[in-house]
mmCIF file of C-alpha atoms and ligand atoms in Angstrom:
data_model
loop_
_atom_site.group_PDB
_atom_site.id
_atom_site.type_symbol
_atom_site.label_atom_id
_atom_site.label_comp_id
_atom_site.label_asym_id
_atom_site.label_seq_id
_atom_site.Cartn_x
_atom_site.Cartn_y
_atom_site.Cartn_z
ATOM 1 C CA UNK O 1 6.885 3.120 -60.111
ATOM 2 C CA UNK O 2 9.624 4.106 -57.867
ATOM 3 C CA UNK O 3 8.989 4.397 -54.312
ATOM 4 C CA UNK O 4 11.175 7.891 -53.443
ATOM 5 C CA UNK O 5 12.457 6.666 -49.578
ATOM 6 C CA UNK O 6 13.671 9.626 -47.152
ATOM 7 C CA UNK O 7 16.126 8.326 -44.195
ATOM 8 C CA UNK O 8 16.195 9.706 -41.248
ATOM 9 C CA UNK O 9 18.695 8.656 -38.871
ATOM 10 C CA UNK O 10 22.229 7.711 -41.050
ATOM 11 C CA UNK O 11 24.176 6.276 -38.526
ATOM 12 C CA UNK O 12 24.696 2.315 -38.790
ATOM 13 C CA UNK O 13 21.380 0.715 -39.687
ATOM 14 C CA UNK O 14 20.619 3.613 -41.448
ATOM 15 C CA UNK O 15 23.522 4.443 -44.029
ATOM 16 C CA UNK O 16 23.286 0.091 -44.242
ATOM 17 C CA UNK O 17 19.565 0.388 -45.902
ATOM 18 C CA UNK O 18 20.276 3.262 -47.746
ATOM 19 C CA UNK O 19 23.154 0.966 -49.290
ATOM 20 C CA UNK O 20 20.140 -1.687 -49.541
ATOM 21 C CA UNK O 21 17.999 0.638 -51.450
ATOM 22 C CA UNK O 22 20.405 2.256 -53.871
ATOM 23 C CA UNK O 23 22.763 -1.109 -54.603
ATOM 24 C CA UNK O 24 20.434 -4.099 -53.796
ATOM 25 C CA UNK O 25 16.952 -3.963 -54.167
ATOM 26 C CA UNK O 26 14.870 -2.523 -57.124
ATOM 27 C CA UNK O 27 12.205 0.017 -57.372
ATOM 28 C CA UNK O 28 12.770 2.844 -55.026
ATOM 29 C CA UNK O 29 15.415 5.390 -54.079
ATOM 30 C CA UNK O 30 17.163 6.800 -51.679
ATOM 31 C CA UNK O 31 15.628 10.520 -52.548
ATOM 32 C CA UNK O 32 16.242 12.736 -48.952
ATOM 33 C CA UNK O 33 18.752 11.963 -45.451
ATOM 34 C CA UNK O 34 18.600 14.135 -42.230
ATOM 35 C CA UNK O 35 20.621 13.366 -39.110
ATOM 36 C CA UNK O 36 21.087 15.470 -35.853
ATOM 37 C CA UNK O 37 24.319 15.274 -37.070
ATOM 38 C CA UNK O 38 24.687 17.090 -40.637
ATOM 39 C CA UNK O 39 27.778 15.673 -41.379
ATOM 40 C CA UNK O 40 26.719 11.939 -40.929
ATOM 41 C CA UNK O 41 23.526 12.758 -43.111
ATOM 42 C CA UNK O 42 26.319 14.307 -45.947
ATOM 43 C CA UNK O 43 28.459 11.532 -45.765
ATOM 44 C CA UNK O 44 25.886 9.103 -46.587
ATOM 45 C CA UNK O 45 24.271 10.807 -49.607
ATOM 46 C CA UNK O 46 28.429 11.661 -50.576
ATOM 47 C CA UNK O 47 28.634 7.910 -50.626
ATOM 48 C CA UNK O 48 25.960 6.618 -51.357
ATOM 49 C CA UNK O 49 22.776 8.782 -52.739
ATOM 50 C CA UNK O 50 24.600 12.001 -54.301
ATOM 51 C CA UNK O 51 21.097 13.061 -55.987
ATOM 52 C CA UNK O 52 19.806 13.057 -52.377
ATOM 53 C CA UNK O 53 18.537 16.723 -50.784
ATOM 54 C CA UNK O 54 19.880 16.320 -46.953
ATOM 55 C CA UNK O 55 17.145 17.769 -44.813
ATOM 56 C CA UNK O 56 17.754 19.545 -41.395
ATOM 57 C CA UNK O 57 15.361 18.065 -39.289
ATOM 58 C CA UNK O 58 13.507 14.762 -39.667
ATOM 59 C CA UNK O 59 10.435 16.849 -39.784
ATOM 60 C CA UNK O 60 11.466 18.674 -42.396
ATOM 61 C CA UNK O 61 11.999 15.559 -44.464
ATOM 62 C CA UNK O 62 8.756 13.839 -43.716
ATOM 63 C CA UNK O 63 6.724 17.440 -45.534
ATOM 64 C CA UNK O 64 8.990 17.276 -48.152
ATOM 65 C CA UNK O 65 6.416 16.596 -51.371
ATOM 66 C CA UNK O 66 9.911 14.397 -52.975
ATOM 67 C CA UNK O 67 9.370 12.218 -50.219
ATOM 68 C CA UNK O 68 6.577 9.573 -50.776
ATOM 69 C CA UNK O 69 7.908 6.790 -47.969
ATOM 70 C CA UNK O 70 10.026 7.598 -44.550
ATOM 71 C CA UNK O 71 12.994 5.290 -42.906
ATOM 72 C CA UNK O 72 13.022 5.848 -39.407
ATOM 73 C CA UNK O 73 16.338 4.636 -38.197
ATOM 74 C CA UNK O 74 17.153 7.447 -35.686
ATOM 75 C CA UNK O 75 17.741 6.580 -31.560
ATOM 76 C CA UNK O 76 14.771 4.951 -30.485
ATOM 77 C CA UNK O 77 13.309 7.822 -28.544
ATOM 78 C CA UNK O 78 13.286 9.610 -31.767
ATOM 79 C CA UNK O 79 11.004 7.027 -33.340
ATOM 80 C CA UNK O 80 7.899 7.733 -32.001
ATOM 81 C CA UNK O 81 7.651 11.335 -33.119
ATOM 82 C CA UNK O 82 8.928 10.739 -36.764
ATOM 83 C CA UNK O 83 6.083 8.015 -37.360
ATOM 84 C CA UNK O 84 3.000 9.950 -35.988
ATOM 85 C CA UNK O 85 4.668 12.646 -38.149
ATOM 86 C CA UNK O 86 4.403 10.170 -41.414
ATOM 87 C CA UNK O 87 0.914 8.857 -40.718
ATOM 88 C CA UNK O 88 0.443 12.664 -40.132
ATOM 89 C CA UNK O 89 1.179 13.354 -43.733
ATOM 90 C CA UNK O 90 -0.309 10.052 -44.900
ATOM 91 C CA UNK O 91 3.481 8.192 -45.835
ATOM 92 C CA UNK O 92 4.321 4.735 -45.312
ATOM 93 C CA UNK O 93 7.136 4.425 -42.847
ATOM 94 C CA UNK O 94 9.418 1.784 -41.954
ATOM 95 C CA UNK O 95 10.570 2.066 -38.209
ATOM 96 C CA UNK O 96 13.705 0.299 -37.248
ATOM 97 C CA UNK O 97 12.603 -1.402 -33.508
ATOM 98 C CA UNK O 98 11.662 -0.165 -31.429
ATOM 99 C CA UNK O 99 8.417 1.451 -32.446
ATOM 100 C CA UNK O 100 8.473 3.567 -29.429
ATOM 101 C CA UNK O 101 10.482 3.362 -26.111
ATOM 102 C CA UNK O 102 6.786 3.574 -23.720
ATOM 103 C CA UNK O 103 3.818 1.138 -24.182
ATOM 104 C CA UNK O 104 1.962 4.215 -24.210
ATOM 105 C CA UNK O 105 4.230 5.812 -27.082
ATOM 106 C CA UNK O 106 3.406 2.960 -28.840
ATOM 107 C CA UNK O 107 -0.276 3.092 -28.582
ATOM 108 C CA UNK O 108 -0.552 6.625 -29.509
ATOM 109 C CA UNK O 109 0.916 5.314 -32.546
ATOM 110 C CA UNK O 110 -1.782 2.456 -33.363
ATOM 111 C CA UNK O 111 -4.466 5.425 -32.660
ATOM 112 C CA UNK O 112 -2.879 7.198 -35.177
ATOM 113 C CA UNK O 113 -2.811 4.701 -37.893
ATOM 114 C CA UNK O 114 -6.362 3.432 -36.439
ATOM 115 C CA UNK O 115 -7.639 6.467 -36.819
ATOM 116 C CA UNK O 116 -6.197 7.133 -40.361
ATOM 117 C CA UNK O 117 -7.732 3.949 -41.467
ATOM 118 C CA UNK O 118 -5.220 1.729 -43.491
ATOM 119 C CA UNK O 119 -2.269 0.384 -42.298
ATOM 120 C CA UNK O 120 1.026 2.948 -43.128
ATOM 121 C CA UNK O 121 3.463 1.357 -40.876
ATOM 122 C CA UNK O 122 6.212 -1.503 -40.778
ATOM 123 C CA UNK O 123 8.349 -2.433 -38.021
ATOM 124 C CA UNK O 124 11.928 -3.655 -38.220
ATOM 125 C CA UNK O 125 11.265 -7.034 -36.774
ATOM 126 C CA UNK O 126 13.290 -8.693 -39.873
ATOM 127 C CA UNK O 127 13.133 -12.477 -38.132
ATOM 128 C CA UNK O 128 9.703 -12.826 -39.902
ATOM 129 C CA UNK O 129 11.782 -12.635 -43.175
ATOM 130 C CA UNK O 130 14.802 -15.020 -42.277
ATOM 131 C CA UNK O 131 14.920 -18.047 -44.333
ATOM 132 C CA UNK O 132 15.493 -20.146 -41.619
ATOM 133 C CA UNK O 133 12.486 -18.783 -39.233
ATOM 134 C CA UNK O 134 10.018 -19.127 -42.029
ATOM 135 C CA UNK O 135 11.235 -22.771 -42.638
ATOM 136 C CA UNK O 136 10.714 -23.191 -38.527
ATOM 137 C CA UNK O 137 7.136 -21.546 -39.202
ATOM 138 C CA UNK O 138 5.838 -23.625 -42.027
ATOM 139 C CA UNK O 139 6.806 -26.762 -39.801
ATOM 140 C CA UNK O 140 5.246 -25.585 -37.095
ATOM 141 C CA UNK O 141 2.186 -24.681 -39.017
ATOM 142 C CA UNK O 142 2.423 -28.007 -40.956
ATOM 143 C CA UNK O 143 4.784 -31.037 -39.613
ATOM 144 C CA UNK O 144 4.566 -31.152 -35.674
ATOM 145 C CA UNK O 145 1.120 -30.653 -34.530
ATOM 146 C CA UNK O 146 -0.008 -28.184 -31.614
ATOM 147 C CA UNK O 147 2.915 -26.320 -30.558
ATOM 148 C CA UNK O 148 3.913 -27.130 -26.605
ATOM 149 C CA UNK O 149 7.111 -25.605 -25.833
ATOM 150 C CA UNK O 150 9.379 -23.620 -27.170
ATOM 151 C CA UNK O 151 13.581 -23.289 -25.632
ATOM 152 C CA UNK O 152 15.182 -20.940 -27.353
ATOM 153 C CA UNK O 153 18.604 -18.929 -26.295
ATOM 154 C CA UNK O 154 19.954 -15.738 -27.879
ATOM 155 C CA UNK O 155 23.496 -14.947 -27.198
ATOM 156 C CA UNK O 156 26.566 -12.575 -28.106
ATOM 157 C CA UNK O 157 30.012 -13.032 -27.212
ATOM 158 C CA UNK O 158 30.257 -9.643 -25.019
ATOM 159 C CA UNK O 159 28.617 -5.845 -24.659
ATOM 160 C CA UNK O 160 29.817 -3.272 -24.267
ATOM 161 C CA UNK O 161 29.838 -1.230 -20.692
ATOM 162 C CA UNK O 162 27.128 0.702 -21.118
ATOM 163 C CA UNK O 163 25.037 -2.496 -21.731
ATOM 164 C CA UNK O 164 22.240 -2.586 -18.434
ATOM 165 C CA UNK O 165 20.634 -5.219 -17.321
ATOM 166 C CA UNK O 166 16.849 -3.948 -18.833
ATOM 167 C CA UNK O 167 18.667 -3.989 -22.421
ATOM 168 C CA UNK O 168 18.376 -7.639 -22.329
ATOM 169 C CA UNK O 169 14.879 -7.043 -22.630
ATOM 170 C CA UNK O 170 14.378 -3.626 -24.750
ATOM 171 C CA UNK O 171 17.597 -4.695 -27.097
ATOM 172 C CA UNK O 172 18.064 -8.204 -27.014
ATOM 173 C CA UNK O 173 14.697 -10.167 -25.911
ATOM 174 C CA UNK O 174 12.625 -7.851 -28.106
ATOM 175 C CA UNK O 175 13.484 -10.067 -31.422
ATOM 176 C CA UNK O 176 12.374 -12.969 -29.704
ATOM 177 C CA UNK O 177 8.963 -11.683 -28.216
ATOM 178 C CA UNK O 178 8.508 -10.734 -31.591
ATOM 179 C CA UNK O 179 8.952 -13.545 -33.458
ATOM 180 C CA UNK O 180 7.421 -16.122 -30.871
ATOM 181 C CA UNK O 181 4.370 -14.550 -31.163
ATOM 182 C CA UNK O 182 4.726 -14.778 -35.543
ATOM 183 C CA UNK O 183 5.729 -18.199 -34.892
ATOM 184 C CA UNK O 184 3.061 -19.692 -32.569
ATOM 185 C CA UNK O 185 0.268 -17.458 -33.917
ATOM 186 C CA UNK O 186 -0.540 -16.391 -29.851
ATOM 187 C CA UNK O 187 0.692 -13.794 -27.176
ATOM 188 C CA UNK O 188 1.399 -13.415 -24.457
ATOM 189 C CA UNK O 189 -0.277 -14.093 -20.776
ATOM 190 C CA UNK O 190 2.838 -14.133 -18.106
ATOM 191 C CA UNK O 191 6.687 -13.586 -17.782
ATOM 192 C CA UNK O 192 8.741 -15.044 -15.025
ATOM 193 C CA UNK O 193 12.645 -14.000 -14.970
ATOM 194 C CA UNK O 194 15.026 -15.886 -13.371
ATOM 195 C CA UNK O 195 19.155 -15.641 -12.722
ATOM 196 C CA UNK O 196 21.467 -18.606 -12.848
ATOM 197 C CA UNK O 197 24.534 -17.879 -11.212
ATOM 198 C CA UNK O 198 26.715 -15.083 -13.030
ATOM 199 C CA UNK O 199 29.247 -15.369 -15.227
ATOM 200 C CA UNK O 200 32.334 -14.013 -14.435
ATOM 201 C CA UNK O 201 32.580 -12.466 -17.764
ATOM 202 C CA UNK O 202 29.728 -10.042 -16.921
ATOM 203 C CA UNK O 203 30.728 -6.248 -16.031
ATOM 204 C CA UNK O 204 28.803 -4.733 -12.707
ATOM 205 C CA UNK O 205 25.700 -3.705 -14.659
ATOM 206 C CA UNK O 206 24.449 -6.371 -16.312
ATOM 207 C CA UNK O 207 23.049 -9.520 -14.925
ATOM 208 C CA UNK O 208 24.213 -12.422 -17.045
ATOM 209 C CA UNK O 209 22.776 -14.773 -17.790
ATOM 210 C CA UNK O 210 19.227 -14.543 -17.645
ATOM 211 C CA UNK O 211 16.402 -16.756 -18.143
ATOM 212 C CA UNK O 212 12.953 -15.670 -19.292
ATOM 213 C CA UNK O 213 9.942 -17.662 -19.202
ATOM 214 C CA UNK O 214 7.053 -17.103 -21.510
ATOM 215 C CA UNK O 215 3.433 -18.519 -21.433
ATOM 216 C CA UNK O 216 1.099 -17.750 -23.928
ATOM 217 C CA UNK O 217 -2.859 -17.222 -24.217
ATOM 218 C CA UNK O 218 -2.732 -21.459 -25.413
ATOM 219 C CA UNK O 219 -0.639 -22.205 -22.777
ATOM 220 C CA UNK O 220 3.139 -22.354 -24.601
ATOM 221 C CA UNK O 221 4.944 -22.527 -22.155
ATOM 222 C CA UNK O 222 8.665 -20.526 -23.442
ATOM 223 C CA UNK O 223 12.155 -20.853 -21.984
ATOM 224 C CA UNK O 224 14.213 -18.216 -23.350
ATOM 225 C CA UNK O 225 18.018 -18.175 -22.339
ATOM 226 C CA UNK O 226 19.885 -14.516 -22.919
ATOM 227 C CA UNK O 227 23.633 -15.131 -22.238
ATOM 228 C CA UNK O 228 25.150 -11.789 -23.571
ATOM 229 C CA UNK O 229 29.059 -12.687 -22.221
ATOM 230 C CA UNK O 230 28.980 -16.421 -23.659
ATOM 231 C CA UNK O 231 32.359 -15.431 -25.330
ATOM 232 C CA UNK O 232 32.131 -18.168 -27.963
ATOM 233 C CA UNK O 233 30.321 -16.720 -30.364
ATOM 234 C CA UNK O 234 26.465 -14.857 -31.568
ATOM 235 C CA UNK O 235 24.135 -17.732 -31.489
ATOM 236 C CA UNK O 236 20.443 -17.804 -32.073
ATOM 237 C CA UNK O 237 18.961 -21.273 -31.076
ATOM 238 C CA UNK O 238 15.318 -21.772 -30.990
ATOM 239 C CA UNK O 239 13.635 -25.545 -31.084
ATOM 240 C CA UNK O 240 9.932 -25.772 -30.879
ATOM 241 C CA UNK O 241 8.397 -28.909 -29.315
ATOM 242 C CA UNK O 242 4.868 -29.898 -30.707
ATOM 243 C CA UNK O 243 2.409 -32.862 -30.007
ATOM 244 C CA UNK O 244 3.958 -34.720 -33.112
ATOM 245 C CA UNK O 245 8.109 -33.931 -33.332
ATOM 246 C CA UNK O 246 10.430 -30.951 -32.734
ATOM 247 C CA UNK O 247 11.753 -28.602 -34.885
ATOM 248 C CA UNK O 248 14.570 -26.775 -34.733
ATOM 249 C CA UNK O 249 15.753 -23.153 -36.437
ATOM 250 C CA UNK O 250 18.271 -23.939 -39.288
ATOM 251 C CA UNK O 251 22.059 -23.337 -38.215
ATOM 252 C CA UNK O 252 23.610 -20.682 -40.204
ATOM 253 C CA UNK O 253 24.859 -21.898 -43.235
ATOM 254 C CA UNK O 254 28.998 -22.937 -42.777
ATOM 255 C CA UNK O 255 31.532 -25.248 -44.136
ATOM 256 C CA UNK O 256 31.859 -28.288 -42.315
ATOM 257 C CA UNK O 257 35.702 -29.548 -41.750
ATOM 258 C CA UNK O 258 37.588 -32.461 -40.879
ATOM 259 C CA UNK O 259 40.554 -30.895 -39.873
ATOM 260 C CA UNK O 260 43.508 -31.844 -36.824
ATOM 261 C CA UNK O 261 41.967 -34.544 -35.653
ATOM 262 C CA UNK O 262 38.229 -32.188 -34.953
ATOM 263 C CA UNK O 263 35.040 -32.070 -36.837
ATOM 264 C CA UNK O 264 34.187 -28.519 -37.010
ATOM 265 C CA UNK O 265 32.278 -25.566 -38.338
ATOM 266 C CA UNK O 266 32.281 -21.508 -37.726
ATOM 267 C CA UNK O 267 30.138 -19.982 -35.557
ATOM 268 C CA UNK O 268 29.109 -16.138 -36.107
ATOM 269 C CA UNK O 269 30.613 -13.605 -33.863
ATOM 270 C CA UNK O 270 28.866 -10.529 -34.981
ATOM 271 C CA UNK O 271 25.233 -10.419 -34.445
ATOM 272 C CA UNK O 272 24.914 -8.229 -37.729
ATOM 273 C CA UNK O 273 26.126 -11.402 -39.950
ATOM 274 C CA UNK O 274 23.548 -13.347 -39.215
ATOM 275 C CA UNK O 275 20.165 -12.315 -40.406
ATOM 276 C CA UNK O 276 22.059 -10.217 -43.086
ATOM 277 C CA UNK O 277 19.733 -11.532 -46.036
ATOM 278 C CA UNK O 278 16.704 -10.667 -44.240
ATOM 279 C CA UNK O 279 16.890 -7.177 -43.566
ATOM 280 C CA UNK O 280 16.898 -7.079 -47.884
ATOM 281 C CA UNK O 281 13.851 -9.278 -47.581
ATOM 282 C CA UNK O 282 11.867 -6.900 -44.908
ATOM 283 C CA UNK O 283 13.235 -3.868 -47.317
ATOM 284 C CA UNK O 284 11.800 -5.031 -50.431
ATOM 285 C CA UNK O 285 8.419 -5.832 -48.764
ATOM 286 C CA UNK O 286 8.254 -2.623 -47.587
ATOM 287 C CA UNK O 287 9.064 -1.058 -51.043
ATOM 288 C CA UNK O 288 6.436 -3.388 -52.527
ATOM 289 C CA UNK O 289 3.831 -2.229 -50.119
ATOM 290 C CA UNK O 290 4.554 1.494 -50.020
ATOM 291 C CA UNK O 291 4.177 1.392 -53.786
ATOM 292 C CA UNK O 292 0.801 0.627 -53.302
ATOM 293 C CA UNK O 293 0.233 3.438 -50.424
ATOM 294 C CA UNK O 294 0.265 0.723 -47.599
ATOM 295 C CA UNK O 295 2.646 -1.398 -45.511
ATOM 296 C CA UNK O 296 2.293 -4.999 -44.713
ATOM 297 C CA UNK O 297 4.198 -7.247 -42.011
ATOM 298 C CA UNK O 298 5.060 -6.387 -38.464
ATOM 299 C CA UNK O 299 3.482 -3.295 -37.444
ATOM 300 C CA UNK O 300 2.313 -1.095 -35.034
ATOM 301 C CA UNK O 301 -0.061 -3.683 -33.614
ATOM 302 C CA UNK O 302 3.203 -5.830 -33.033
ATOM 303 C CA UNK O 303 5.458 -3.068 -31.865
ATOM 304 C CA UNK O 304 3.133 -1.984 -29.374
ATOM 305 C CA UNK O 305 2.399 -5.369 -28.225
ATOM 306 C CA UNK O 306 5.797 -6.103 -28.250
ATOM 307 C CA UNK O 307 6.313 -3.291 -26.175
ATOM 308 C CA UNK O 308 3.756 -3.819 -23.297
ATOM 309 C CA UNK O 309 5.252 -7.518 -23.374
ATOM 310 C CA UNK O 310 8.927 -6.294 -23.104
ATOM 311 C CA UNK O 311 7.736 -3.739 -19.894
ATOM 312 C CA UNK O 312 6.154 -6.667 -18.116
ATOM 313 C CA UNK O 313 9.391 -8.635 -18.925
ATOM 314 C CA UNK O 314 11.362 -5.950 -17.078
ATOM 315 C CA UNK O 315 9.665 -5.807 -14.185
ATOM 316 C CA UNK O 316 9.307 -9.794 -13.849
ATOM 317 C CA UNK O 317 13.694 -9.153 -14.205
ATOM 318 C CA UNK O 318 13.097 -6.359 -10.968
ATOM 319 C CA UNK O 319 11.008 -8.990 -9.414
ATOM 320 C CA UNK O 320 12.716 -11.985 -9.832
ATOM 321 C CA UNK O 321 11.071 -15.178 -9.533
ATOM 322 C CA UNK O 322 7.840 -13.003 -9.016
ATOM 323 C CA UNK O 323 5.211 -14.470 -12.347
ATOM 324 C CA UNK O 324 4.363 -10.953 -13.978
ATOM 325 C CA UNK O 325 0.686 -11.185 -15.725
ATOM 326 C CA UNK O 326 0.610 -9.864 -19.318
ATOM 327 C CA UNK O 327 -2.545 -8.512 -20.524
ATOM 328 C CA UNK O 328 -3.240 -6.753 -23.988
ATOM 329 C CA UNK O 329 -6.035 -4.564 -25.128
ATOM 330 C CA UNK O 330 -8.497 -5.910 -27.840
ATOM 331 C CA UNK O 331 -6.365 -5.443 -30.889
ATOM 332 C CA UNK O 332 -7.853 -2.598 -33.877
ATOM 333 C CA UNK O 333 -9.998 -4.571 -37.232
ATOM 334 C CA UNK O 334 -7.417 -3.115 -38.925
ATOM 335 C CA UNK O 335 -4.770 -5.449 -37.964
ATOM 336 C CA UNK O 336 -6.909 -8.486 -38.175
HETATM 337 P P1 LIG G 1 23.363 4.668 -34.527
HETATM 338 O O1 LIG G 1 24.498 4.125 -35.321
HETATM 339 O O2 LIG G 1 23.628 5.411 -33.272
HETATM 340 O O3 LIG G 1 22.545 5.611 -35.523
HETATM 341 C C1 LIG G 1 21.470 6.406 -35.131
HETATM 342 C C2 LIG G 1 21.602 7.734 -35.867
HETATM 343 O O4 LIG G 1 20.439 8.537 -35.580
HETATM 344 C C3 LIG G 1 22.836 8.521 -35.447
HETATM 345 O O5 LIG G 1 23.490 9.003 -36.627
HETATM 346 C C4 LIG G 1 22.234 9.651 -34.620
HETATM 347 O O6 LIG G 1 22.984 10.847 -34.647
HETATM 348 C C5 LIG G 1 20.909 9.831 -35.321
HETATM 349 N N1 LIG G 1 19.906 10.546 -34.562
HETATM 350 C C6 LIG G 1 19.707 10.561 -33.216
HETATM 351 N N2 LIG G 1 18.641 11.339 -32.913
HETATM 352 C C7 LIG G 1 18.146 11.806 -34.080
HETATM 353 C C8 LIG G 1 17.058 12.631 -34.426
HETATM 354 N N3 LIG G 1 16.272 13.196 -33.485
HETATM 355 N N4 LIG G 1 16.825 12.894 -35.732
HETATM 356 C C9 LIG G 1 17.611 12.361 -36.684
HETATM 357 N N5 LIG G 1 18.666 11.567 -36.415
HETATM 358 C C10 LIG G 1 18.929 11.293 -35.131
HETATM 359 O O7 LIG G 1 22.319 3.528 -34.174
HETATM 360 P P2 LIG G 1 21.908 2.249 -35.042
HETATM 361 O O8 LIG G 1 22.659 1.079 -34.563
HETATM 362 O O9 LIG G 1 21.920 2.591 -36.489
HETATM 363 O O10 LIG G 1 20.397 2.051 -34.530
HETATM 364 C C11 LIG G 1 19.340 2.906 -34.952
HETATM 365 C C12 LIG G 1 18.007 2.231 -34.613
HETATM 366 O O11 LIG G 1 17.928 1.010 -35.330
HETATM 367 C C13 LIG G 1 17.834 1.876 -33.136
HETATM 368 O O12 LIG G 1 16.504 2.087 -32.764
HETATM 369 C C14 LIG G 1 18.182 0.408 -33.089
HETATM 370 O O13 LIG G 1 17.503 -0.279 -32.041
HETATM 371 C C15 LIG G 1 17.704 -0.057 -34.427
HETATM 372 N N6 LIG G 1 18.433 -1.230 -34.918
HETATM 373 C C16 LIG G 1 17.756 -2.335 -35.263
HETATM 374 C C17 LIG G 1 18.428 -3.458 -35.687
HETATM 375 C C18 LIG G 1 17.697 -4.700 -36.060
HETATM 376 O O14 LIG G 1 18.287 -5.768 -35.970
HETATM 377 N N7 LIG G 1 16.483 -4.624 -36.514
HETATM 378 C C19 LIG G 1 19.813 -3.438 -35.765
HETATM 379 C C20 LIG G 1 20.486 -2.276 -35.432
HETATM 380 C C21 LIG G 1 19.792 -1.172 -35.004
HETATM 381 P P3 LIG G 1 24.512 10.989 -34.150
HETATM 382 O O15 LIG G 1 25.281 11.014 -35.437
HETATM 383 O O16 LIG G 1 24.570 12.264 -33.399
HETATM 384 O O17 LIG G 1 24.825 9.813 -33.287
#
């Protein structure tokens, strides 16, 4: 069976999946696009889906009966409305992160799927499907007893100006609250966020670095550095210290060289090099599961906790120093 995908939203992420779907994966298609911006939406199906009906809103493209599974990959305020709109008409839908842009967006969200009984929703939280975090995971699980700590940093060489000091949190943090929680099978009870001195590299609105601590309901205690002007390079470092050894996330894979007298490897600049092979891994388990009417993997339960756990992160950043409590609701059956 092929799973007939409609895309809505065909600016970066979005015309990149639809390449997924049409040249990489197997078993669905890239059947419908709408975009605020017609043209965008055109030039994706010109390149890449011709047999593809361009709709004019993303409403219109969720009712349409060719449509059996939506790709939400529209600006994140958008998101919210598409997906109740799919669980609506009983679709699976992928939503690029985040699932909503309010805790409270987000829960109206779980409600919906709650109430609709069966889970229709995944969230693009594509860590989960990187080679090297599920390597990290099955040692954690398996090789180094009860998880303690965890130090971690996530940076980029530079942003851009309009980058603010709360899209550390909502852009940047948000992979790792997501895939600490995957990781060390937990959540969330506190954040703490603290500021080193800055670095001269960072423009007036962002504070930079920053670091965020994490403890969870076991008592984890997390160390998260977010260095978004680090100039070298986008690094992901995470090393997890448990009761019996530590394990660290896998380095990128990259030629070693002897060369002048250094020993040497590259480091990634751009951050969308280097989980690459997982977005086609969190793509085909979507496909998988919509053929079967369902979704499976981070969902709404995760995007909404990862969204009350990102809002308590910001305000621990406007209170600085301050330890902000965490607390979650009882989480659905249907996410057990
Ligand atoms: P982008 O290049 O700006 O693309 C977003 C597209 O959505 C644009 O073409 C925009 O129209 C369109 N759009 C805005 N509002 C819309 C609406 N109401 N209905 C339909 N289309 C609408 O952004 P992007 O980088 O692809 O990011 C899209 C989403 O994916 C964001 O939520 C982002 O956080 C997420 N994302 C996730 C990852 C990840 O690592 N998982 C990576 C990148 C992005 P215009 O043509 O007018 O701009």
């Amino acid at each position: 069976m092929t799973v007939k995908i409609g895309v809505i939203g065909t600016g970066m992420i979005g015309r990149d999946h639809t390449r997924r779907i049409q040249q990489v994966l197997a078993g669905a298609e890239v059947v419908a696009l709408s975009d605020v911006n017609a043209d965008s939406a055109r030039a994706v199906q010109a390149d890449l889906a011709p047999a593809a009906t361009v709709h004019a809103t993303g409403q219109e493209l969720i009712a349409a009966p060719e449509v059996g599974a939506v790709l939400v990959t529209s600006w994140g305020d958008t998101h919210e409305e598409y997906v109740l709109a799919a669980i609506a008409a009983g679709k699976p839908c992928f939503c690029e992160k985040p699932l909503a842009t309010t805790a409270a967006g987000a829960k109206r969200i779980v409600d919906a799927e709650v109430a609709h009984g069966a889970r229709l929703v995944q969230v693009g939280f594509m860590r989960r499907y990187d080679a090297g975090y599920r390597m990290l995971k099955e040692a954690v699980d398996n090789a180094i007893g009860a998880p303690l700590m965890i130090h971690a940093a996530h940076r980029n060489p530079t942003v851009p100006e309009q980058y603010i000091t709360p899209m550390a949190i909502h852009d940047t943090l948000i992979h790792e609250i997501d895939v600490f929680r995957w990781l060390l099978d937990d959540d969330y009870v506190s954040a703490q966020v603290v500021f080193p001195r800055r670095s001269k590299h960072a423009h007036a609105r962002v504070a930079d670095p920053q670091v965020v601590l994490l403890e969870t309901r076991k008592g984890v205690r997390i160390d998260v550095e977010i260095f978004v002007n680090c100039r070298y390079g986008y690094d992901i470092q995470c090393q997890v210290v448990g009761e019996e050894g530590v394990a660290y996330l896998p380095e990128p894979l990259a030629i070693v060289m002897r060369r002048d007298a250094h020993l040497q490897n590259a480091i990634l600049t751009d951050w969308k090099d280097r989980f690459v092979d997982s977005y086609d891994v969190e793509l085909k388990d979507f496909v998988e599961a919509a053929a079967r009417g369902t979704a499976s993997g981070p969902g709404s339960w995760d995007g909404y906790v990862a969204a009350i756990s990102s809002d308590a992160c910001v305000e621990a950043q406007e209170k600085s120093g301050q330890i902000v409590p965490i607390s979650l609701p009882d989480r659905p059956a249907l996410y057990d």
